[in-house]
Short mmCIF file of C-alpha atoms in Angstrom, two decimals:
data_model
loop_
_atom_site.label_atom_id
_atom_site.label_comp_id
_atom_site.label_asym_id
_atom_site.label_seq_id
_atom_site.Cartn_x
_atom_site.Cartn_y
_atom_site.Cartn_z
CA UNK A 7 -11.93 -0.75 18.98
CA UNK A 8 -13.04 -0.34 15.37
CA UNK A 9 -11.82 2.88 13.86
CA UNK A 10 -14.62 5.20 12.76
CA UNK A 11 -14.50 6.70 9.31
CA UNK A 12 -15.68 10.17 8.42
CA UNK A 13 -13.40 10.91 5.44
CA UNK A 14 -13.41 8.36 2.64
CA UNK A 15 -10.91 10.35 0.55
CA UNK A 16 -8.21 9.72 3.15
CA UNK A 17 -9.28 6.11 3.59
CA UNK A 18 -9.27 5.64 -0.18
CA UNK A 19 -5.69 6.89 -0.47
CA UNK A 20 -4.52 4.61 2.33
CA UNK A 21 -6.28 1.59 0.79
CA UNK A 22 -4.77 2.34 -2.64
CA UNK A 23 -1.27 2.94 -1.31
CA UNK A 24 -1.31 -0.30 0.68
CA UNK A 25 -3.35 -2.39 -1.81
CA UNK A 26 -5.84 -3.23 0.91
CA UNK A 27 -9.54 -3.98 0.99
CA UNK A 28 -11.87 -1.68 2.91
CA UNK A 29 -14.15 -3.72 5.17
CA UNK A 30 -16.81 -1.22 6.15
CA UNK A 31 -19.24 -1.95 8.98
CA UNK A 32 -22.39 0.15 8.63
CA UNK A 33 -23.94 0.46 12.07
CA UNK A 34 -25.98 2.56 14.48
CA UNK A 35 -25.24 3.44 18.08
CA UNK A 36 -28.31 1.74 19.56
CA UNK A 37 -28.32 -1.36 17.34
CA UNK A 38 -28.02 -4.53 19.45
CA UNK A 39 -27.03 -6.62 16.43
CA UNK A 40 -24.27 -4.13 15.61
CA UNK A 41 -22.90 -4.58 19.12
CA UNK A 42 -23.17 -8.36 18.70
CA UNK A 43 -21.23 -8.44 15.41
CA UNK A 44 -18.51 -6.21 16.88
CA UNK A 45 -18.19 -8.28 20.06
CA UNK A 46 -18.42 -11.77 18.53
CA UNK A 47 -16.88 -11.31 15.06
CA UNK A 48 -14.98 -8.07 14.37
CA UNK A 49 -13.21 -7.62 17.70
CA UNK A 50 -11.86 -11.20 17.77
CA UNK A 51 -10.82 -10.81 14.13
CA UNK A 52 -8.83 -7.67 14.97
CA UNK A 53 -7.28 -9.17 18.13
CA UNK A 54 -6.38 -12.36 16.26
CA UNK A 55 -4.74 -10.43 13.45
CA UNK A 56 -6.88 -12.11 10.81
CA UNK A 57 -6.32 -10.48 7.40
CA UNK A 58 -4.22 -7.78 9.12
CA UNK A 59 -2.14 -7.06 6.00
CA UNK A 60 -5.05 -7.27 3.57
CA UNK A 61 -7.92 -5.22 4.97
CA UNK A 62 -8.71 -1.91 6.60
CA UNK A 63 -11.63 -2.31 8.99
CA UNK A 64 -13.71 0.81 9.54
CA UNK A 65 -17.09 1.61 11.03
CA UNK A 66 -19.61 4.08 9.68
CA UNK A 67 -22.46 5.19 11.90
CA UNK A 68 -25.61 6.14 10.00
CA UNK A 69 -27.45 7.68 12.93
CA UNK A 70 -29.21 10.94 12.20
CA UNK A 71 -26.86 13.88 11.88
CA UNK A 72 -23.69 11.93 11.06
CA UNK A 73 -21.81 13.78 8.28
CA UNK A 74 -18.98 12.27 6.24
CA UNK A 75 -16.80 13.13 3.25
CA UNK A 76 -17.45 10.59 0.48
CA UNK A 77 -15.03 9.07 -2.02
CA UNK A 78 -15.45 12.13 -4.28
CA UNK A 79 -14.66 14.52 -1.44
CA UNK A 80 -18.25 15.74 -1.06
CA UNK A 81 -19.76 16.24 2.40
CA UNK A 82 -23.00 14.34 2.90
CA UNK A 83 -25.08 12.54 5.47
CA UNK A 84 -23.72 9.13 6.35
CA UNK A 85 -27.16 7.54 5.91
CA UNK A 86 -27.41 8.89 2.34
CA UNK A 87 -23.93 7.54 1.62
CA UNK A 88 -24.98 4.08 2.90
CA UNK A 89 -28.25 4.18 0.96
CA UNK A 90 -26.16 4.66 -2.20
CA UNK A 91 -24.86 1.14 -1.59
CA UNK A 92 -28.38 -0.18 -0.98
CA UNK A 93 -27.85 -0.31 2.78
CA UNK A 94 -31.00 0.22 4.82
CA UNK A 95 -30.42 -2.32 7.61
CA UNK A 96 -27.71 -2.44 10.25
CA UNK A 97 -25.37 -4.13 10.67
CA UNK A 98 -24.20 -4.40 7.07
CA UNK A 99 -20.67 -5.17 5.93
CA UNK A 100 -19.38 -3.72 2.66
CA UNK A 101 -16.30 -4.97 0.82
CA UNK A 102 -14.89 -1.96 -1.01
CA UNK A 103 -11.94 -1.22 -3.21
CA UNK A 104 -9.98 2.01 -2.84
CA UNK A 105 -12.26 3.59 -5.45
CA UNK A 106 -15.36 2.83 -3.37
CA UNK A 107 -16.66 0.09 -5.65
CA UNK A 108 -18.08 -3.05 -4.08
CA UNK A 109 -15.82 -6.02 -4.75
CA UNK A 110 -18.08 -8.61 -3.17
CA UNK A 111 -21.75 -8.82 -2.25
CA UNK A 112 -22.59 -7.03 1.01
CA UNK A 113 -23.47 -9.01 4.12
CA UNK A 114 -26.65 -7.74 5.73
CA UNK A 115 -27.71 -8.52 9.28
CA UNK A 116 -26.47 -11.39 11.37
CA UNK A 117 -28.35 -14.65 11.78
CA UNK A 118 -26.16 -17.23 13.44
CA UNK A 119 -22.89 -16.15 15.00
CA UNK A 120 -21.58 -19.70 14.64
CA UNK A 121 -21.56 -19.61 10.83
CA UNK A 122 -21.01 -15.87 10.31
CA UNK A 123 -17.21 -15.99 10.56
CA UNK A 124 -17.05 -18.64 7.84
CA UNK A 125 -19.14 -16.59 5.40
CA UNK A 126 -17.28 -13.40 6.27
CA UNK A 127 -13.92 -15.07 5.74
CA UNK A 128 -15.02 -16.41 2.35
CA UNK A 129 -16.27 -12.96 1.27
CA UNK A 130 -13.07 -11.23 2.39
CA UNK A 131 -10.91 -13.72 0.50
CA UNK A 132 -13.01 -13.34 -2.66
CA UNK A 133 -12.87 -9.53 -2.46
CA UNK A 134 -9.10 -9.52 -1.87
CA UNK A 135 -8.61 -11.56 -5.05
CA UNK A 136 -10.41 -8.77 -6.97
CA UNK A 137 -8.22 -5.96 -5.65
CA UNK A 138 -6.23 -4.21 -8.37
CA UNK A 139 -2.50 -4.47 -7.81
CA UNK A 140 -2.82 -7.22 -5.20
CA UNK A 141 -0.48 -10.16 -5.65
CA UNK A 142 -2.79 -13.15 -5.89
#
């Protein structure tokens, strides 16, 4: 349901062209909390059309052996890419501009599903306001 990303140069161009925020879910295949956040938060958000015109939702798996192309076009391990953002725990949500810079503080882990949507919504709105070229 969530589109995987393996080439951030293409994603960057799309985000810049459309003035959209990149909401990046850092996950692992066998992470029960990653499955929980997708089932209870991300999937309903996609189906409900929340922020449809403002964000690009992508998933990055950091399991061993996953290779991606970063924002500079360099091939590297996905885990190393995530570590560059200080991500060592899954699930983690990053709020990135088209240039790969964090626009809002990352959300790490998931405590209570009941309150998570509220905090996520607030973070998305704050990050969108920081997007260059976005009409506020």
